[in-house]
């Protein structure tokens, strides 16, 4: 698993690259979690990837459970996707004019997600969530929005908010550079807390434009919104004329072919969100995201309606080719059954070997997304996630990294299994975990 023999002499090590990077890029990274701040140590600089593996600048190979933070559901370098991207690139990188392929991708997504009748393509999850928020406000004529502690919806100003001192007060920015006035309309609740939901609607119901939620929260590792909680949320939104926004940037086409909303629709008859946000898998590793809703809502967008939204690279022809090829592959019969079984085998395997060594570990998964916690039971909200054993996680992370297994470098991030992971990689991972748990 750990082959250093191909280390190319004369090239820079991870540590040297990190030093060089820090001179020209803040923190040496283009997105903070890549810097390993939560776990300490030197980030691995990735030179290339193949199937379920990533290979760093020193030639060390790792089983990859990050998958570019979700998009690589087929693993790296899937032949059908590579071919589609290469073909598209030959035809041109970007035109700034409509193409047939973006229509095809929109049709493909809409076919799989019946709650949406139209969508618009953008380039990142942040952009999709920010645009969907503007649309919800524009369509309802209301200003207030509700989000949940521990859910991340990209870094639009209005969504970088943590809870204030109470529900009657508004949240505080989680980032410098966000004026308090910009978040004065954002209310932050505890995830899975039914009383707070009732209270916020009792206090502000007539002013709430939308409630945005990660249905399975992957930005606090892996926490499911309980079905009764989701049912209550849906009912309150309907009763008060607020829109329910599902942020499926992570869960979309990852936890099920119909995304997380299809799981809630199975449990709650007639369930649908009003607006949905997608990213990651729909681009297959290229910058692509989308937001969509019923036609009447989407027609509030420019050029038809008063809500402005635009993008130079939106619906990019190479990115749409990559996304389309990915979406076609995941529709093959049995794809999600096989992916789900493999992911379940990983989580069950980790929990079993942890128990054998007396380490408390709880895990959960859905489709190709999973989480595990150094705790006796699964946390239900952000506070409980942050109360799990961080020190143990960090030691486990580094032990596994040394053994050639790359989990997310923070205890509050979800993990991802791809279709390229075979029983062999799962077995190797569980075997490495058994040794690492024993050394904790
Ligand atoms: C649920 C969710 N929403 C939105 C985003 C933002 O997406 P992006 O990083 O593409 O801007 C993320 C990113 O991880 C996410 O997990």
Coordinates of C-alpha atoms and ligand atoms in Angstrom, one line a residue:
X1 CA 0.0 0.0 0.0
X2 CA 2.9 2.3 0.8
X3 CA 5.2 2.4 -2.0
X4 CA 7.9 5.0 -1.8
X5 CA 10.1 3.3 -4.4
X6 CA 8.7 5.5 -7.1
X7 CA 9.7 8.7 -5.2
X8 CA 11.1 10.9 -8.0
X9 CA 14.5 12.1 -6.9
X10 CA 15.1 15.8 -7.1
X11 CA 11.5 16.6 -6.8
X12 CA 10.0 18.5 -3.8
X13 CA 8.7 16.7 -0.7
X14 CA 5.2 17.5 0.7
X15 CA 6.9 19.6 3.4
X16 CA 9.0 21.5 0.8
X17 CA 6.0 22.1 -1.3
X18 CA 4.0 23.3 1.7
X19 CA 6.8 25.8 2.6
X20 CA 6.8 27.0 -1.0
X21 CA 3.0 27.3 -1.2
X22 CA 2.8 29.3 2.0
X23 CA 5.0 32.0 0.4
X24 CA 2.5 32.7 -2.4
X25 CA -0.9 31.3 -1.1
X26 CA -2.4 32.2 2.3
X27 CA -1.9 29.2 4.5
X28 CA -0.5 27.4 1.5
X29 CA -3.9 26.3 0.4
X30 CA -6.9 27.4 -1.7
X31 CA -9.5 26.2 0.8
X32 CA -8.8 26.2 4.5
X33 CA -9.5 22.5 5.5
X34 CA -6.8 21.3 3.2
X35 CA -4.2 22.9 5.5
X36 CA -4.5 20.1 8.1
X37 CA -5.0 22.8 10.8
X38 CA -7.5 20.7 12.7
X39 CA -5.3 17.6 12.9
X40 CA -1.8 19.2 12.7
X41 CA 1.0 18.0 10.4
X42 CA 1.9 18.6 6.8
X43 CA -0.7 18.5 4.1
X44 CA -0.1 16.0 1.3
X45 CA 0.4 17.6 -2.1
X46 CA -1.4 15.4 -4.5
X47 CA 0.4 14.6 -7.8
X48 CA -2.2 12.4 -9.4
X49 CA -5.0 9.9 -8.7
X50 CA -6.3 6.7 -10.1
X51 CA -9.5 4.7 -9.2
X52 CA -9.8 4.7 -5.4
X53 CA -6.3 6.1 -4.8
X54 CA -4.5 9.4 -4.6
X55 CA -0.8 9.6 -4.9
X56 CA 1.2 12.4 -3.3
X57 CA 4.2 14.4 -4.4
X58 CA 6.5 11.8 -2.8
X59 CA 4.9 8.9 -4.6
X60 CA 3.0 7.6 -1.6
X61 CA -0.3 6.1 -2.4
X62 CA -3.4 6.5 -0.2
X63 CA -6.9 4.9 -0.3
X64 CA -8.9 8.1 -0.9
X65 CA -12.0 8.6 1.3
X66 CA -12.3 12.3 0.5
X67 CA -13.0 12.0 -3.3
X68 CA -12.4 15.7 -3.7
X69 CA -14.9 16.3 -0.8
X70 CA -17.6 14.3 -2.6
X71 CA -17.6 14.8 -6.4
X72 CA -15.6 11.7 -7.4
X73 CA -18.3 9.1 -6.9
X74 CA -16.9 7.0 -9.7
X75 CA -13.4 7.2 -8.4
X76 CA -10.6 8.9 -10.3
X77 CA -10.1 8.7 -14.0
X78 CA -13.2 6.8 -14.9
X79 CA -12.7 5.9 -18.6
X80 CA -16.2 7.1 -19.8
X81 CA -15.8 10.4 -18.0
X82 CA -12.3 10.9 -19.3
X83 CA -13.4 10.3 -22.8
X84 CA -16.4 12.7 -22.5
X85 CA -14.1 15.5 -21.1
X86 CA -11.5 15.0 -23.7
X87 CA -14.0 15.1 -26.5
X88 CA -15.7 18.2 -25.1
X89 CA -12.4 20.0 -24.6
X90 CA -11.6 19.5 -28.3
X91 CA -14.8 21.3 -29.2
X92 CA -13.9 24.3 -27.1
X93 CA -13.6 25.3 -23.5
X94 CA -16.2 28.0 -23.1
X95 CA -18.4 30.0 -25.4
X96 CA -20.6 32.2 -23.2
X97 CA -23.5 31.1 -25.3
X98 CA -26.1 28.4 -24.8
X99 CA -25.2 24.8 -25.7
X100 CA -27.2 21.6 -26.2
X101 CA -25.1 19.8 -23.6
X102 CA -26.3 22.1 -20.7
X103 CA -29.9 21.5 -21.7
X104 CA -29.2 17.7 -21.7
X105 CA -27.6 18.0 -18.2
X106 CA -30.6 20.0 -16.9
X107 CA -33.0 17.4 -18.4
X108 CA -31.0 14.6 -16.8
X109 CA -31.0 16.1 -13.3
X110 CA -34.7 17.1 -13.5
X111 CA -35.6 13.6 -14.5
X112 CA -34.0 12.3 -11.3
X113 CA -35.3 15.0 -8.9
X114 CA -39.1 15.4 -9.4
X115 CA -39.4 18.3 -6.9
X116 CA -37.7 20.6 -9.5
X117 CA -39.2 21.6 -12.8
X118 CA -36.4 23.9 -13.9
X119 CA -32.9 24.6 -12.7
X120 CA -30.0 26.9 -13.4
X121 CA -26.4 25.8 -13.7
X122 CA -23.6 27.7 -11.9
X123 CA -20.0 26.9 -11.0
X124 CA -19.8 26.2 -7.3
X125 CA -22.0 25.2 -4.4
X126 CA -21.5 28.6 -2.8
X127 CA -22.8 30.3 -5.9
X128 CA -25.8 27.9 -6.1
X129 CA -26.8 28.4 -2.4
X130 CA -26.3 32.2 -2.6
X131 CA -28.4 32.4 -5.7
X132 CA -31.1 30.1 -4.3
X133 CA -31.3 32.3 -1.2
X134 CA -31.8 35.4 -3.3
X135 CA -34.4 33.6 -5.3
X136 CA -36.3 32.5 -2.1
X137 CA -36.2 36.1 -0.9
X138 CA -37.3 37.5 -4.2
X139 CA -40.1 35.0 -4.7
X140 CA -41.5 35.4 -1.2
X141 CA -40.8 39.1 -0.8
X142 CA -39.5 38.3 2.7
X143 CA -36.0 38.9 4.2
X144 CA -35.5 36.5 7.1
X145 CA -33.8 33.1 6.6
X146 CA -33.3 30.2 9.0
X147 CA -30.3 27.9 9.1
X148 CA -29.0 25.3 11.4
X149 CA -25.8 25.3 13.5
X150 CA -23.2 23.0 12.0
X151 CA -24.7 23.1 8.5
X152 CA -22.5 24.7 5.8
X153 CA -23.9 26.2 2.7
X154 CA -20.8 27.8 1.2
X155 CA -19.4 31.1 2.1
X156 CA -22.0 33.7 1.0
X157 CA -22.0 36.5 3.6
X158 CA -25.6 35.9 4.8
X159 CA -24.9 32.2 5.5
X160 CA -21.6 32.7 7.5
X161 CA -23.5 32.9 10.8
X162 CA -23.5 31.3 14.2
X163 CA -26.2 31.3 16.8
X164 CA -26.9 34.5 18.7
X165 CA -27.9 34.5 22.4
X166 CA -31.5 33.5 21.8
X167 CA -34.1 33.1 19.1
X168 CA -35.4 36.6 19.4
X169 CA -31.9 37.8 18.5
X170 CA -30.1 37.3 15.3
X171 CA -26.9 35.4 14.6
X172 CA -23.3 36.7 14.6
X173 CA -21.0 36.5 11.6
X174 CA -18.5 33.6 11.8
X175 CA -16.1 35.5 9.6
X176 CA -14.4 38.9 9.7
X177 CA -15.5 41.0 6.8
X178 CA -19.2 40.2 7.2
X179 CA -21.0 43.3 8.6
X180 CA -23.5 42.4 11.3
X181 CA -26.2 44.2 9.2
X182 CA -25.7 41.6 6.5
X183 CA -26.6 38.8 8.8
X184 CA -29.3 40.6 10.7
X185 CA -31.9 38.6 8.9
X186 CA -30.3 35.2 9.5
X187 CA -31.6 33.1 12.4
X188 CA -29.6 30.0 13.5
X189 CA -31.2 27.0 15.2
X190 CA -30.0 23.8 16.7
X191 CA -30.2 20.9 14.3
X192 CA -32.9 18.3 15.2
X193 CA -34.4 20.5 17.9
X194 CA -38.2 20.6 17.4
X195 CA -38.9 23.1 20.1
X196 CA -36.7 25.7 18.6
X197 CA -38.4 25.2 15.2
X198 CA -41.8 25.8 16.7
X199 CA -40.5 28.9 18.6
X200 CA -38.9 30.5 15.5
X201 CA -42.0 30.2 13.5
X202 CA -44.2 31.4 16.3
X203 CA -41.9 34.5 16.6
X204 CA -41.1 35.2 13.0
X205 CA -43.2 32.9 10.8
X206 CA -44.7 35.7 8.6
X207 CA -41.2 37.1 7.8
X208 CA -39.3 33.9 7.0
X209 CA -38.4 33.6 3.3
X210 CA -36.8 30.2 3.6
X211 CA -35.3 27.6 5.9
X212 CA -32.1 26.1 4.5
X213 CA -31.0 22.7 5.7
X214 CA -28.5 20.0 4.9
X215 CA -30.9 17.0 5.1
X216 CA -28.0 14.7 6.1
X217 CA -25.5 17.2 7.5
X218 CA -22.0 16.3 6.1
X219 CA -20.4 19.4 7.5
X220 CA -20.7 18.1 11.0
X221 CA -19.4 14.7 9.9
X222 CA -22.6 12.7 9.4
X223 CA -25.8 13.7 11.2
X224 CA -29.3 12.9 9.8
X225 CA -32.2 15.2 10.2
X226 CA -34.7 13.0 12.1
X227 CA -37.8 12.1 10.0
X228 CA -40.3 13.7 12.6
X229 CA -38.1 16.8 12.6
X230 CA -38.2 17.0 8.8
X231 CA -41.9 16.5 8.8
X232 CA -42.4 19.2 11.3
X233 CA -40.2 21.5 9.3
X234 CA -42.1 20.8 6.1
X235 CA -45.4 21.5 7.8
X236 CA -44.3 24.7 9.4
X237 CA -42.8 26.0 6.1
X238 CA -46.1 25.2 4.3
X239 CA -48.3 26.7 7.0
X240 CA -46.3 30.0 7.1
X241 CA -45.5 30.4 3.4
X242 CA -41.8 29.9 3.9
X243 CA -39.7 28.0 1.4
X244 CA -37.9 24.8 2.4
X245 CA -34.5 24.8 0.8
X246 CA -32.6 21.5 0.6
X247 CA -28.9 22.0 0.3
X248 CA -28.0 18.8 -1.5
X249 CA -24.5 19.9 -2.6
X250 CA -23.0 17.0 -0.7
X251 CA -25.9 14.5 -0.5
X252 CA -27.1 15.1 -4.1
X253 CA -26.7 11.9 -6.2
X254 CA -24.4 10.7 -3.4
X255 CA -26.7 9.2 -0.8
X256 CA -29.2 7.9 -3.4
X257 CA -30.0 8.3 -7.1
X258 CA -32.9 10.6 -6.1
X259 CA -30.7 12.4 -3.5
X260 CA -31.6 12.8 0.1
X261 CA -35.0 14.2 -0.7
X262 CA -36.0 10.8 -2.2
X263 CA -35.2 9.2 1.2
X264 CA -37.5 11.7 3.1
X265 CA -40.2 11.3 0.4
X266 CA -40.1 7.6 1.2
X267 CA -40.6 8.2 4.9
X268 CA -43.0 11.2 4.6
X269 CA -45.8 10.8 1.9
X270 CA -45.8 13.7 -0.5
X271 CA -42.6 15.2 0.8
X272 CA -40.8 17.7 -1.4
X273 CA -38.5 20.7 -0.7
X274 CA -39.4 23.9 -2.5
X275 CA -35.9 24.8 -3.7
X276 CA -32.9 22.4 -4.0
X277 CA -29.2 23.1 -4.4
X278 CA -26.8 20.7 -6.0
X279 CA -23.0 20.6 -6.6
X280 CA -20.1 18.1 -6.3
X281 CA -21.4 14.9 -8.0
X282 CA -23.3 16.7 -10.8
X283 CA -20.0 18.1 -12.0
X284 CA -18.0 14.8 -11.5
X285 CA -15.0 16.8 -10.3
X286 CA -15.4 19.9 -12.6
X287 CA -16.7 23.2 -11.3
X288 CA -20.4 22.8 -11.7
X289 CA -23.4 23.3 -9.4
X290 CA -27.1 24.0 -9.8
X291 CA -30.2 25.2 -8.0
X292 CA -33.8 24.4 -9.0
X293 CA -37.5 24.6 -8.0
X294 CA -40.9 24.6 -9.5
X295 CA -41.3 26.5 -12.8
X296 CA -43.3 29.4 -11.2
X297 CA -40.4 30.0 -8.7
X298 CA -37.6 29.7 -11.3
X299 CA -39.3 32.1 -13.6
X300 CA -38.7 34.8 -11.0
X301 CA -35.1 34.7 -12.3
X302 CA -33.6 37.1 -14.9
X303 CA -34.1 37.3 -17.8
X304 CA -37.8 36.4 -17.1
X305 CA -38.2 37.9 -13.7
X306 CA -36.8 40.5 -11.3
X307 CA -34.3 38.3 -9.4
X308 CA -30.8 38.8 -10.9
X309 CA -28.4 36.0 -11.3
X310 CA -25.7 35.3 -13.9
X311 CA -22.3 33.7 -14.6
X312 CA -19.5 33.9 -17.3
X313 CA -18.7 30.2 -17.0
X314 CA -22.1 28.9 -16.0
X315 CA -23.0 25.7 -17.8
X316 CA -19.4 25.4 -19.0
X317 CA -19.3 22.9 -21.9
X318 CA -16.4 20.8 -20.5
X319 CA -17.9 20.7 -17.0
X320 CA -21.3 19.7 -18.3
X321 CA -19.7 16.9 -20.3
X322 CA -18.0 15.6 -17.1
X323 CA -21.2 15.9 -15.1
X324 CA -23.4 14.2 -17.8
X325 CA -21.0 11.3 -18.1
X326 CA -20.9 10.9 -14.3
X327 CA -24.7 11.0 -14.0
X328 CA -25.1 8.4 -16.7
X329 CA -22.8 6.0 -15.0
X330 CA -24.5 6.3 -11.6
X331 CA -27.8 5.3 -13.3
X332 CA -26.6 1.9 -14.2
X333 CA -28.8 -0.8 -12.5
X334 CA -27.6 -1.7 -9.0
X335 CA -25.1 1.2 -8.8
X336 CA -26.3 2.6 -5.5
X337 CA -27.0 -0.9 -4.0
X338 CA -23.4 -1.8 -4.6
X339 CA -22.0 1.5 -3.4
X340 CA -24.2 1.4 -0.3
X341 CA -23.1 -2.1 0.6
X342 CA -19.4 -1.3 0.2
X343 CA -19.8 1.9 2.4
X344 CA -21.8 -0.1 5.0
X345 CA -19.0 -2.7 5.0
X346 CA -16.5 0.0 5.7
X347 CA -18.4 1.6 8.6
X348 CA -19.4 -1.8 10.1
X349 CA -15.8 -2.9 9.8
X350 CA -14.4 0.2 11.5
X351 CA -17.0 0.0 14.4
X352 CA -16.3 -3.8 14.9
X353 CA -12.5 -3.5 15.1
X354 CA -12.8 -0.4 17.3
X355 CA -15.0 -2.3 19.8
X356 CA -12.6 -5.2 19.8
X357 CA -9.9 -2.9 21.0
X358 CA -12.2 -1.1 23.5
X359 CA -12.4 2.1 21.5
X360 CA -15.8 3.7 21.6
X361 CA -16.8 4.4 18.0
X362 CA -20.2 5.1 16.4
X363 CA -20.7 5.2 12.6
X364 CA -23.4 5.7 10.0
X365 CA -23.7 5.9 6.3
X366 CA -26.1 6.3 3.4
X367 CA -25.2 5.4 -0.2
X368 CA -21.6 6.5 -0.7
X369 CA -21.4 8.9 2.2
X370 CA -20.3 8.0 5.8
X371 CA -19.3 9.3 9.1
X372 CA -17.8 7.9 12.3
X373 CA -17.4 9.4 15.7
X374 CA -15.2 8.7 18.7
X375 CA -18.3 8.4 20.9
X376 CA -20.7 5.7 22.2
X377 CA -23.6 6.9 20.1
X378 CA -24.4 9.0 17.1
X379 CA -24.6 12.7 17.8
X380 CA -27.7 14.5 16.8
X381 CA -26.5 18.1 16.6
X382 CA -23.4 20.2 16.3
X383 CA -22.7 20.6 20.0
X384 CA -22.8 16.8 20.5
X385 CA -20.4 16.4 17.4
X386 CA -17.9 18.8 18.9
X387 CA -18.1 17.0 22.2
X388 CA -16.7 13.8 20.7
X389 CA -13.1 12.8 21.3
X390 CA -11.1 15.2 19.1
X391 CA -7.6 14.0 20.4
X392 CA -8.4 10.4 19.6
X393 CA -9.7 11.3 16.1
X394 CA -6.5 13.3 15.4
X395 CA -4.3 10.4 16.4
X396 CA -6.4 8.0 14.4
X397 CA -6.3 10.2 11.4
X398 CA -2.5 10.4 11.4
X399 CA -2.1 6.7 12.1
X400 CA -4.3 5.9 9.1
X401 CA -2.5 8.4 7.0
X402 CA 0.8 6.8 7.8
X403 CA -0.8 3.4 6.9
X404 CA -1.9 4.8 3.5
X405 CA -5.5 5.6 4.2
X406 CA -6.7 9.2 3.6
X407 CA -9.7 10.2 5.7
X408 CA -10.9 13.8 5.9
X409 CA -8.4 15.8 8.1
X410 CA -11.0 17.0 10.6
X411 CA -13.5 15.2 12.8
X412 CA -16.4 17.3 11.6
X413 CA -16.2 16.2 8.0
X414 CA -18.0 13.4 6.2
X415 CA -16.2 10.7 4.2
X416 CA -16.9 9.3 0.8
X417 CA -16.6 5.9 -0.8
X418 CA -16.5 5.6 -4.6
X419 CA -17.6 2.9 -7.0
X420 CA -13.9 2.3 -7.7
X421 CA -13.3 1.1 -4.1
X422 CA -13.3 -2.7 -4.1
X423 CA -13.6 -5.2 -1.2
X424 CA -9.8 -5.2 -1.2
X425 CA -9.5 -1.5 -0.3
X426 CA -12.2 -1.8 2.4
X427 CA -10.5 -4.8 3.9
X428 CA -7.1 -3.0 3.8
X429 CA -8.7 0.0 5.5
X430 CA -10.3 -2.1 8.3
X431 CA -7.1 -4.0 8.8
X432 CA -5.1 -0.7 9.1
X433 CA -7.7 0.7 11.5
X434 CA -7.5 -2.4 13.7
X435 CA -3.8 -1.7 14.2
X436 CA -4.3 2.0 14.6
X437 CA -7.1 1.6 17.2
X438 CA -4.8 -0.7 19.2
X439 CA -2.1 2.0 19.3
X440 CA -4.4 4.9 20.3
Ligands
LIG1 C1 -23.7 21.2 1.9 C2 -22.8 22.1 1.2 N1 -23.3 23.2 0.6 C3 -22.5 24.1 -0.1 C4 -21.1 23.9 -0.2 C5 -20.3 24.9 -0.9 O1 -19.9 24.3 -2.1 P1 -18.6 24.9 -2.9 O2 -17.4 24.4 -2.0 O3 -18.6 24.2 -4.2 O4 -18.7 26.3 -3.0 C6 -20.6 22.8 0.4 C7 -19.1 22.5 0.3 O5 -18.6 21.6 0.8 C8 -21.4 21.9 1.1 O6 -20.9 20.7 1.6

